[in-house]
GROMACS .gro file of N, CA and C in nm:
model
  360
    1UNK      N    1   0.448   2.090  -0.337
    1UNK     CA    2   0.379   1.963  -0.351
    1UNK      C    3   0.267   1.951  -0.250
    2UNK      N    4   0.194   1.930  -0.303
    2UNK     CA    5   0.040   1.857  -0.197
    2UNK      C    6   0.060   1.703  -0.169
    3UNK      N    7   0.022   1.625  -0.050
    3UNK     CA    8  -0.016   1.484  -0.007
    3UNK      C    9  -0.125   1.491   0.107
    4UNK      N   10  -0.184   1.413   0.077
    4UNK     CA   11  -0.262   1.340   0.164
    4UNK      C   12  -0.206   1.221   0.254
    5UNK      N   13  -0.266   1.262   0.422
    5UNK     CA   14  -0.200   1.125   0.468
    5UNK      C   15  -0.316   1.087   0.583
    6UNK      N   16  -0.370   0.992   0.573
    6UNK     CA   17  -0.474   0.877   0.653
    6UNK      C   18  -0.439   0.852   0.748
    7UNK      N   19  -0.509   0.858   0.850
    7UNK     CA   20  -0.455   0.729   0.952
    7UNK      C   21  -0.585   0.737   1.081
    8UNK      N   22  -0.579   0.636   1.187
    8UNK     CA   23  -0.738   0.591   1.200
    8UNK      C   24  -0.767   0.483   1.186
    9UNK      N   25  -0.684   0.401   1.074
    9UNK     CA   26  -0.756   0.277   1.097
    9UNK      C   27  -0.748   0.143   1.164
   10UNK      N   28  -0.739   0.015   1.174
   10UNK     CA   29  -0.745  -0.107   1.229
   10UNK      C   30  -0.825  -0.193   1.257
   11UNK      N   31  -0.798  -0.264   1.342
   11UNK     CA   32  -0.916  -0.388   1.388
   11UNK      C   33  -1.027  -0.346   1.489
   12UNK      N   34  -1.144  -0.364   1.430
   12UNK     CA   35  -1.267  -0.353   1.517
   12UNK      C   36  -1.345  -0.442   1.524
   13UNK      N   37  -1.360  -0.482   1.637
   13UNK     CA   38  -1.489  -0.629   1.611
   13UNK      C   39  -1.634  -0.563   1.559
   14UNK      N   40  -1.725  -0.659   1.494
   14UNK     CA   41  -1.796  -0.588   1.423
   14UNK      C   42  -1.955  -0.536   1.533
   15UNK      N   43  -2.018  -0.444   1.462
   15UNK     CA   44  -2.057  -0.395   1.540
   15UNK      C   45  -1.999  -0.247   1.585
   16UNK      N   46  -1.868  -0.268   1.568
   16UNK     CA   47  -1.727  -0.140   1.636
   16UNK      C   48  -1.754   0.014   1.586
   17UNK      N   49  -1.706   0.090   1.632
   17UNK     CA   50  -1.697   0.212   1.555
   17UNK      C   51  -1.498   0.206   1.522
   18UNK      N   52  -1.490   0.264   1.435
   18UNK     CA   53  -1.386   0.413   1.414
   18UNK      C   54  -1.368   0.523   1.339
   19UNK      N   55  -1.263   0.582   1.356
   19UNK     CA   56  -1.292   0.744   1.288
   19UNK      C   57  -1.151   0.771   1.231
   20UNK      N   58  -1.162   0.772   1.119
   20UNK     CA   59  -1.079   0.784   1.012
   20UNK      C   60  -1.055   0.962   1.006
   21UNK      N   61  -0.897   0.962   0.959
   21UNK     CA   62  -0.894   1.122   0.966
   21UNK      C   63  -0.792   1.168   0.836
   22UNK      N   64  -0.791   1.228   0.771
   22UNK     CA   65  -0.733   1.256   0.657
   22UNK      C   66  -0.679   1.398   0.689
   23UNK      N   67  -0.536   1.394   0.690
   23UNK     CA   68  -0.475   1.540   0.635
   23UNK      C   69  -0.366   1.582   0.512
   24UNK      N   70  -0.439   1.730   0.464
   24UNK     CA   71  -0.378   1.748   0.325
   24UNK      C   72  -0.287   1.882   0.396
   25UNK      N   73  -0.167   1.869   0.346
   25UNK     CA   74  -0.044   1.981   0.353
   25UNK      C   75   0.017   1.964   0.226
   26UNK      N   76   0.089   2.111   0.233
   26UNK     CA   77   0.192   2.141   0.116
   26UNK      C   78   0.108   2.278   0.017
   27UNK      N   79   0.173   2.326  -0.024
   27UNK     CA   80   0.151   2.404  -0.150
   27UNK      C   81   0.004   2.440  -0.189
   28UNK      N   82  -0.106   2.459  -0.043
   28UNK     CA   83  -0.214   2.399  -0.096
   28UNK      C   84  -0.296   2.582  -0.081
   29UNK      N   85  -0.369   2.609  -0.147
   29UNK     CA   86  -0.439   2.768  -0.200
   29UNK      C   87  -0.571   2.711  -0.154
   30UNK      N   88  -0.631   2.575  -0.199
   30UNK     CA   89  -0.797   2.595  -0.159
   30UNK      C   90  -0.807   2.424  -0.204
   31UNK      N   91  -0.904   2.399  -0.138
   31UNK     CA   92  -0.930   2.240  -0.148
   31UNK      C   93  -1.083   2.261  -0.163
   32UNK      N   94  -1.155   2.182  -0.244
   32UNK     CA   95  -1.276   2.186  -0.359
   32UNK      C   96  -1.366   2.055  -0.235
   33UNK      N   97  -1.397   1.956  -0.297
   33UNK     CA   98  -1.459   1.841  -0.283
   33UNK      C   99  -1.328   1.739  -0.186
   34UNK      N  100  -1.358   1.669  -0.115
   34UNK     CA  101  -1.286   1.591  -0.010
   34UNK      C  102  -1.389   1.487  -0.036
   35UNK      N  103  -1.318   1.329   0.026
   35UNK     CA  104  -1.408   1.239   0.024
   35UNK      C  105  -1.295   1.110   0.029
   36UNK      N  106  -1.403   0.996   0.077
   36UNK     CA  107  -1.295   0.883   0.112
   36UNK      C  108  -1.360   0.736   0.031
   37UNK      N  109  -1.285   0.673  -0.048
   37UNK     CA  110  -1.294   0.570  -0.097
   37UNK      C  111  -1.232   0.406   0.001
   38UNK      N  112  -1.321   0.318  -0.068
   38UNK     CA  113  -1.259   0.197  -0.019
   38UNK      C  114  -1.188   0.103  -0.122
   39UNK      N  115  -1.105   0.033  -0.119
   39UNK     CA  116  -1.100  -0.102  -0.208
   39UNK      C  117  -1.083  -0.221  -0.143
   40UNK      N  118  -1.146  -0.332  -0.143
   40UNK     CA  119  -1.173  -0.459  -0.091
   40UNK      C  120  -1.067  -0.530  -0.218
   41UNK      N  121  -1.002  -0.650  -0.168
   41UNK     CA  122  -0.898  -0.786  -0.226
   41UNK      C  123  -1.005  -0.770  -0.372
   42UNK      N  124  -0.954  -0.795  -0.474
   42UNK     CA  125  -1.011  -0.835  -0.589
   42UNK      C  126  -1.147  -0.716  -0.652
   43UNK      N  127  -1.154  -0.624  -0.531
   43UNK     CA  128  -1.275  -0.543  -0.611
   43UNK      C  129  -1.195  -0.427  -0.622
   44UNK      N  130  -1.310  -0.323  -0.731
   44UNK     CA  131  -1.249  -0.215  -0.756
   44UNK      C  132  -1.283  -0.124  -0.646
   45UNK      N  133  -1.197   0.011  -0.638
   45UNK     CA  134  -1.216   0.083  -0.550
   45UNK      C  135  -1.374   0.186  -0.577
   46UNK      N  136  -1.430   0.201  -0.485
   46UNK     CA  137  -1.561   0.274  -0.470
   46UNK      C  138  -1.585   0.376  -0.379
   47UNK      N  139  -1.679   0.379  -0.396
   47UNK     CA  140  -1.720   0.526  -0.334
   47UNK      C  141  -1.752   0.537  -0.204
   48UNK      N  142  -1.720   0.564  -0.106
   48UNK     CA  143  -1.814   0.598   0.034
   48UNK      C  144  -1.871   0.676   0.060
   49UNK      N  145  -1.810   0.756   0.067
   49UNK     CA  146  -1.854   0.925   0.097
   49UNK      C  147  -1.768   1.060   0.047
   50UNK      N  148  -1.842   1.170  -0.004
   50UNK     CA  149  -1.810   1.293  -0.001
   50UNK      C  150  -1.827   1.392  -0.007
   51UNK      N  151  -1.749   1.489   0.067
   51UNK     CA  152  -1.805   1.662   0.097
   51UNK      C  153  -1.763   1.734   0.034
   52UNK      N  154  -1.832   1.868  -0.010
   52UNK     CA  155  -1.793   1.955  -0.052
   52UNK      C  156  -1.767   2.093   0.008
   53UNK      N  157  -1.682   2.165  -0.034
   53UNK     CA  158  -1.614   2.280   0.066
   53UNK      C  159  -1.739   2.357   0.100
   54UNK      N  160  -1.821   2.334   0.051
   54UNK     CA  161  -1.995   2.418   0.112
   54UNK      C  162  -2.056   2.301   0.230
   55UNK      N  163  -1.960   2.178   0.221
   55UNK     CA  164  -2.016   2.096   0.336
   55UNK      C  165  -2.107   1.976   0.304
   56UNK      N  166  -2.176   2.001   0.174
   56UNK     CA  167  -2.268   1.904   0.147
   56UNK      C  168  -2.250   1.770   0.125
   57UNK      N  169  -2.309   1.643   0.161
   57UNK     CA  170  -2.241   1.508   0.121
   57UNK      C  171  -2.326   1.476   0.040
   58UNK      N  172  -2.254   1.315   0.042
   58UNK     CA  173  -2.301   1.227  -0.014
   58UNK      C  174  -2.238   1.120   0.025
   59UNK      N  175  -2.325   0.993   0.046
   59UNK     CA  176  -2.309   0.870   0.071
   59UNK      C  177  -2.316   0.745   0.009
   60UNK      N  178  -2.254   0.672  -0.034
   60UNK     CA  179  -2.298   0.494  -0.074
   60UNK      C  180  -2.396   0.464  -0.006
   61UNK      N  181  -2.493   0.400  -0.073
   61UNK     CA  182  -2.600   0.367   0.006
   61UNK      C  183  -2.529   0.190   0.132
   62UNK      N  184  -2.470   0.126   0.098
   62UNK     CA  185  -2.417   0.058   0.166
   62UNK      C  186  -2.346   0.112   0.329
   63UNK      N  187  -2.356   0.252   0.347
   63UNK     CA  188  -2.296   0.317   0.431
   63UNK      C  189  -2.394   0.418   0.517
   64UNK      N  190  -2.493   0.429   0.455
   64UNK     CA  191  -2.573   0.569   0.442
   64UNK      C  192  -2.663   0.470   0.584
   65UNK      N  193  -2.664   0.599   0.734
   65UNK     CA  194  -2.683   0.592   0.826
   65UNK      C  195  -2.609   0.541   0.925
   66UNK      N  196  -2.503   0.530   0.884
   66UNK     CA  197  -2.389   0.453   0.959
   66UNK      C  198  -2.235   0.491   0.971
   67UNK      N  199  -2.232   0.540   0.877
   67UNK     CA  200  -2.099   0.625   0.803
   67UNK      C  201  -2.142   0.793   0.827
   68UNK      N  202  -2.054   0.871   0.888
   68UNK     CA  203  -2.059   1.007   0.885
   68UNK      C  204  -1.940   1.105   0.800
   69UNK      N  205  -1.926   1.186   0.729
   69UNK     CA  206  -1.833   1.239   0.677
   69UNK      C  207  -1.832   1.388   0.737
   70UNK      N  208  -1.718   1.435   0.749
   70UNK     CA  209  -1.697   1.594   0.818
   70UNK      C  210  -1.582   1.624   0.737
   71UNK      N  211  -1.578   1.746   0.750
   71UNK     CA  212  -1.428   1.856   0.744
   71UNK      C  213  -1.427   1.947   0.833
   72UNK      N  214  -1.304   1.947   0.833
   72UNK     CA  215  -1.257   2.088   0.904
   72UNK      C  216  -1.150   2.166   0.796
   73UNK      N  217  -1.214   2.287   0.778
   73UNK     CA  218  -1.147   2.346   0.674
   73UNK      C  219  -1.050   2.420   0.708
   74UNK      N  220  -1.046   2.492   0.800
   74UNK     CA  221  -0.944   2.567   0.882
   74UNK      C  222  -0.798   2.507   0.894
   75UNK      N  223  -0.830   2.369   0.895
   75UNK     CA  224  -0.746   2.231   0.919
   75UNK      C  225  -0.691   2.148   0.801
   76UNK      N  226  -0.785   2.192   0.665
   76UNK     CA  227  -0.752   2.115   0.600
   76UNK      C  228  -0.759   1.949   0.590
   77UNK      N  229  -0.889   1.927   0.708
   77UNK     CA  230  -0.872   1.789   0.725
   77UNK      C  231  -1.007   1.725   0.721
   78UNK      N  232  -0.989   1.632   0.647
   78UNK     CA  233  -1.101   1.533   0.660
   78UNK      C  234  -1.163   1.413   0.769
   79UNK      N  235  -1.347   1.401   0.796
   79UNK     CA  236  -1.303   1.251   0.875
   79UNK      C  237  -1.364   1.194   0.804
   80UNK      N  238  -1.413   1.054   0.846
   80UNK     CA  239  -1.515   0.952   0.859
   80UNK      C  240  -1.514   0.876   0.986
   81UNK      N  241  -1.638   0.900   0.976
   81UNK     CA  242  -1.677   0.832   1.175
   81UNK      C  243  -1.774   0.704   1.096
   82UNK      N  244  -1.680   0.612   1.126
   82UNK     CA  245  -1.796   0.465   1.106
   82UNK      C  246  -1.793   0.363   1.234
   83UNK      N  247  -1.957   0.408   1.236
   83UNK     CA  248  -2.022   0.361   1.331
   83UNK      C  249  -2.109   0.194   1.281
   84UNK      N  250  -2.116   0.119   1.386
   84UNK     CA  251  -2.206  -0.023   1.321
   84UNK      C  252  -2.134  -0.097   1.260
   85UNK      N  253  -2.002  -0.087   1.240
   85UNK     CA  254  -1.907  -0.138   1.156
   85UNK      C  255  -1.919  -0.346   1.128
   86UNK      N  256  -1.967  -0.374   1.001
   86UNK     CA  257  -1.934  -0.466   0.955
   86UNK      C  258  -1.868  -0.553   0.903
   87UNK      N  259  -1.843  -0.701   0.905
   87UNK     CA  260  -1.726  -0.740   0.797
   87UNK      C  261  -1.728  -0.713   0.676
   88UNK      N  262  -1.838  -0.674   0.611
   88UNK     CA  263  -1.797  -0.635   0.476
   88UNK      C  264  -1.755  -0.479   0.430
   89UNK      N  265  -1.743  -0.446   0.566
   89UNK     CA  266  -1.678  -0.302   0.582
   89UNK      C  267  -1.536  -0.310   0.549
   90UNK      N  268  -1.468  -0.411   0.590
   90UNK     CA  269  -1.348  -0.470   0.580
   90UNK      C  270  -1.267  -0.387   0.440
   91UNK      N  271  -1.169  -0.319   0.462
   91UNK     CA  272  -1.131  -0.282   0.310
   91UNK      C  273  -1.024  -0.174   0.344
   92UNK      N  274  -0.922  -0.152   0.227
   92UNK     CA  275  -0.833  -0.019   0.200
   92UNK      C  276  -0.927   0.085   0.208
   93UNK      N  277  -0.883   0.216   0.341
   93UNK     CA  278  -0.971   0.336   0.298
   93UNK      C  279  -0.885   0.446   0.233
   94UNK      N  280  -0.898   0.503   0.118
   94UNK     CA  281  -0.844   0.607   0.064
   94UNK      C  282  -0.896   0.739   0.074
   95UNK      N  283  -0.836   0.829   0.119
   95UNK     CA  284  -0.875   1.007   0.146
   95UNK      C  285  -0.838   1.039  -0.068
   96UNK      N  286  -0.895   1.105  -0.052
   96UNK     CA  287  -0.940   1.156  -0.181
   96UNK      C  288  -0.970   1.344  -0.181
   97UNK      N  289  -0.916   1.403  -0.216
   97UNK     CA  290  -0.945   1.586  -0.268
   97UNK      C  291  -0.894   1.605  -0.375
   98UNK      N  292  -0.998   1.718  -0.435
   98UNK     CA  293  -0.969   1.785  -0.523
   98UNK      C  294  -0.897   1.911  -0.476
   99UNK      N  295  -0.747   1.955  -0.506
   99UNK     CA  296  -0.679   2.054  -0.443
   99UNK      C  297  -0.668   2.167  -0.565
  100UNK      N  298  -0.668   2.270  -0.568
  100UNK     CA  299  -0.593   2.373  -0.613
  100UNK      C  300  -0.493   2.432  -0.542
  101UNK      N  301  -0.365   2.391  -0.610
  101UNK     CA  302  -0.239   2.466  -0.540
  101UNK      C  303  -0.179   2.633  -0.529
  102UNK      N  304  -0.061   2.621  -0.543
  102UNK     CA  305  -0.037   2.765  -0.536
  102UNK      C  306  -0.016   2.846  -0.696
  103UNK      N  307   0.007   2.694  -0.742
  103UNK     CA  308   0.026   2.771  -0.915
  103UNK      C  309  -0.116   2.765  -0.995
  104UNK      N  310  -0.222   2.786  -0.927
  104UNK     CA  311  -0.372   2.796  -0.972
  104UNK      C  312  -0.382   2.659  -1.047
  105UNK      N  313  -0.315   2.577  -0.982
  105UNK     CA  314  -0.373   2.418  -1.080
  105UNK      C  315  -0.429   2.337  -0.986
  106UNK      N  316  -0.524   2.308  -1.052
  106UNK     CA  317  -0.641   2.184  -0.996
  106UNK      C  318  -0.638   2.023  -1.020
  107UNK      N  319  -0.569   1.962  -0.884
  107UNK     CA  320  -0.544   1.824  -0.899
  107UNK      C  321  -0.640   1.749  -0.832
  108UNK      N  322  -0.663   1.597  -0.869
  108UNK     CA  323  -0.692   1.542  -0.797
  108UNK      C  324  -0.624   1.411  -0.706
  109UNK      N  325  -0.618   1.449  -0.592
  109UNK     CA  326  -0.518   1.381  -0.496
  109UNK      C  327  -0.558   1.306  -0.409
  110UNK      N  328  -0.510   1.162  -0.446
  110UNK     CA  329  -0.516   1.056  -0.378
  110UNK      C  330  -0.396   1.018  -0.217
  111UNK      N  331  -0.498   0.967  -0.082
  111UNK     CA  332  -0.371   0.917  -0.001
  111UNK      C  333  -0.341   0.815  -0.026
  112UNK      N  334  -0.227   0.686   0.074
  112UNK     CA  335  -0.203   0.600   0.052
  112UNK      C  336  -0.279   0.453   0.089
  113UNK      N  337  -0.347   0.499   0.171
  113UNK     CA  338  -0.477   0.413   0.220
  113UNK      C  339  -0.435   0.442   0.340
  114UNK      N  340  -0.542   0.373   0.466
  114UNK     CA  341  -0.558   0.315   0.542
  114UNK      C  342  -0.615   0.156   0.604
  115UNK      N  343  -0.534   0.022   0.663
  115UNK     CA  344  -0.631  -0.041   0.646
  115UNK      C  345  -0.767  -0.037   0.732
  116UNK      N  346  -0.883  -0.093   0.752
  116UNK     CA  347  -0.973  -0.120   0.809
  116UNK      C  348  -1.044  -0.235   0.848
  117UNK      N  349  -1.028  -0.342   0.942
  117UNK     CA  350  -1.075  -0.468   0.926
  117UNK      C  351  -1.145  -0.483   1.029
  118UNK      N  352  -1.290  -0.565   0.985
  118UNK     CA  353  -1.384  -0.570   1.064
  118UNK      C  354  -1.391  -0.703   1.117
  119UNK      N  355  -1.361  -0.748   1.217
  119UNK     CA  356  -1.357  -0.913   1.263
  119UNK      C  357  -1.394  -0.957   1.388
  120UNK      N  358  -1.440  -1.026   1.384
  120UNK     CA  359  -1.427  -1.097   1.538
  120UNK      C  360  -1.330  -1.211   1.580
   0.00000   0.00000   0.00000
């Protein structure tokens, strides 16, 4: 079995940084695309950021210059470094990969969140 598990997050007054860290274990042969979603009370979950095992991102523009995404592949682990942090940053963060396991099957695997709240 593969899981993802988050953790990193909490209360930051705004303005704040933190750095979110995602790790995937279990059964795992090669991990594709990594990347971390949010969901805010009543909205759907969206996009923040994500890398691909060549490294390349991509950002929400709501994030883009402020939000950093990394891996460490060796590690199997994901971050996000959010810097400038706002209240409408406020939200569930979800780690997100695409895994191929040991039986050559390609999932896509969700963690359980993390929360993140931006307040003063």
């Amino acid at each position: 079995q593969v899981q993802l598990v988050e953790s990193g997050g909490g209360l930051v007054q705004p303005g704040g940084s933190l750095r979110l860290s995602c790790a995937a274990s279990g059964s795992i042969l090669s991990i594709n695309a990594m990347g971390w979603y949010r969901q805010a009370p009543g909205i759907q979950r969206n996009l923040v950021a994500t890398i691909t095992s060549t490294f390349s991102t991509n950002y929400a523009d709501s994030v883009k210059g402020r939000f950093t995404i990394s891996r460490d592949n060796a590690k199997n682990m994901v971050y996000l470094q959010m810097n400038s942090l706002k209240p409408e940053d406020t939200a569930v963060y979800y780690c997100n990969a695409v895994i191929v396991d040991t039986t050559y099957t390609e999932r896509n695997y969700w963690g359980r969140g993390t929360q993140v709240t931006v307040s003063s």
